Amino acid sequence: MTRGFRKKIRQKNTENSGFGSNASGRFINKDGLPNVKRTGVNVFNSLSWYHTMLNLSSFRFISYLVVAYILVNLVFAMIYYLIGVEHLTGIDKSDPLNEFIDVFFFSSQTFTTVGYGRIAPVGFLASLVATFEAFLGLLTFAIATGLFYGRFSRPRAYLRFSDIAVIAPFEEGTALMFRLAPYKNNALTDADVIVSTAIEVIENDVPKSNFYRLETHLSKINTLALNWTVVHKINESSPFYGFSEDDFKSTDIEIIVQVRAFDEVFSNTVVQRSSYVTGEIVYGAKFVPMYYPDKKNLATILDLDKINEYQKTDLPAQPGNRE
C-alpha cells in the first residue's frame, strides 16, 4: 500500500470512538470489556467488587463462595481453638484432630446461625467470638443472596460471536463479514449493530490509530432468532477500499462491534460487544451455513458448533487495490 493511500484514508478519520489515537494494544477484549488498565488508585478503589462478582463465570463464582466459606470457618475455628476447647461444651476431647474438627463444625453452625446445640460456648470470650461470628454470617449471607439474585436477574444478550471475521465475495465485489447468534432461549427483538474499525498508521515515525465507522449492509433486524451475518461492503466509501491480502495481514486492524437488542422477558435493552484484530481476519473465505430444517421439516435447527466454520474461496479483483 502506498503512503498516499494511507493519507487518503486518514482524511476520513472519525473521532467518536471513545478511544484515543495513541492507545496501545487491543481496544476491546473478546469478552466485550475495554482493554484498559487503570493506575493512580489502589486496588480497592479501582475495582467494583459487585460488578466483578457479577461478571465472573458461574463456576468461578461458586468456587470463590465455597473457598471463602471454608477459609472464614477455618479462621474462626483457630480462634476458638486458641481460646481453649474447655470453653466449648460437648467437644470430643479424644485427640487434637477430633477437637479441631468439632470446633470447625461449631464455627460453621454459628456462621450460618443453625446452632444445633450439641456444642455451646462457655464464658465471656468464647461467647463474644460466637456472637460476632453469627453477626458476620448474617451479613455475609445477605451479600451472597444479593449477588445470586443480581446474577440471576440481570438481563444479558447471551450472544455468541464468531471467533473470526472473513473477507468474502459479495455482490460482484468483496465484503468484511462476521456473524453472531443467540445461544439461550431468550427472545431478542429490534437488534441493531454498530461496527467501527481502528487502523494503525505511521505519522512522523510515530504509530497512531485512526477510527472509522463501517457501514453495514443490514444494520437492524426485527427478530434475532437465528444467526446474523453482519456484512460491511468494501467499496469506495470503505476504509478498506484497495486493501490487498498483504495489507490485511501487515496492517494493525481492529474491528469493534457493539450489538444492542430488546429483551422481551426483562423489557429492557441489552448490549454486548466484541472485536476482531488482524490475526482474526481470514482473507478469501466465506462462512458455511449453520442452520437447516429438521428431518420432518417442521422446525429450524441452529447449529452453534458451526459458527466458526468457513471455506476458502477466490475473490474477484478489487479495482481500488493499490500496491
GROMACS .gro file of N, CA and C in nm, residues 168-175 177 217 231-233 316:
model
   42
  168ALA      N    1  -1.493  -1.189   0.218
  168ALA     CA    2  -1.564  -1.284   0.133
  168ALA      C    3  -1.622  -1.214   0.010
  169PRO      N    4  -1.655  -1.291  -0.095
  169PRO     CA    5  -1.722  -1.232  -0.212
  169PRO      C    6  -1.860  -1.179  -0.173
  170PHE      N    7  -1.898  -1.065  -0.234
  170PHE     CA    8  -2.028  -1.008  -0.205
  170PHE      C    9  -2.066  -0.912  -0.316
  171GLU      N   10  -2.176  -0.940  -0.385
  171GLU     CA   11  -2.231  -0.854  -0.490
  171GLU      C   12  -2.124  -0.809  -0.589
  172GLU      N   13  -2.060  -0.904  -0.651
  172GLU     CA   14  -1.956  -0.880  -0.752
  172GLU      C   15  -1.836  -0.804  -0.695
  173GLY      N   16  -1.826  -0.796  -0.566
  173GLY     CA   17  -1.712  -0.734  -0.502
  173GLY      C   18  -1.673  -0.815  -0.380
  174THR      N   19  -1.625  -0.748  -0.277
  174THR     CA   20  -1.586  -0.816  -0.154
  174THR      C   21  -1.649  -0.744  -0.035
  175ALA      N   22  -1.651  -0.814   0.078
  175ALA     CA   23  -1.708  -0.757   0.200
  175ALA      C   24  -1.640  -0.820   0.320
  177MET      N   25  -1.706  -0.973   0.676
  177MET     CA   26  -1.820  -1.037   0.739
  177MET      C   27  -1.779  -1.104   0.870
  217HIS      N   28  -2.435  -0.364   0.555
  217HIS     CA   29  -2.539  -0.390   0.455
  217HIS      C   30  -2.676  -0.394   0.520
  231VAL      N   31  -2.249  -0.770   0.747
  231VAL     CA   32  -2.173  -0.751   0.623
  231VAL      C   33  -2.136  -0.603   0.607
  232HIS      N   34  -2.009  -0.578   0.589
  232HIS     CA   35  -1.961  -0.444   0.552
  232HIS      C   36  -1.903  -0.453   0.411
  233LYS      N   37  -1.973  -0.393   0.315
  233LYS     CA   38  -1.928  -0.398   0.177
  233LYS      C   39  -1.807  -0.307   0.157
  316PRO      N   40  -1.306  -1.180  -0.626
  316PRO     CA   41  -1.293  -1.104  -0.751
  316PRO      C   42  -1.186  -0.997  -0.738
   0.00000   0.00000   0.00000
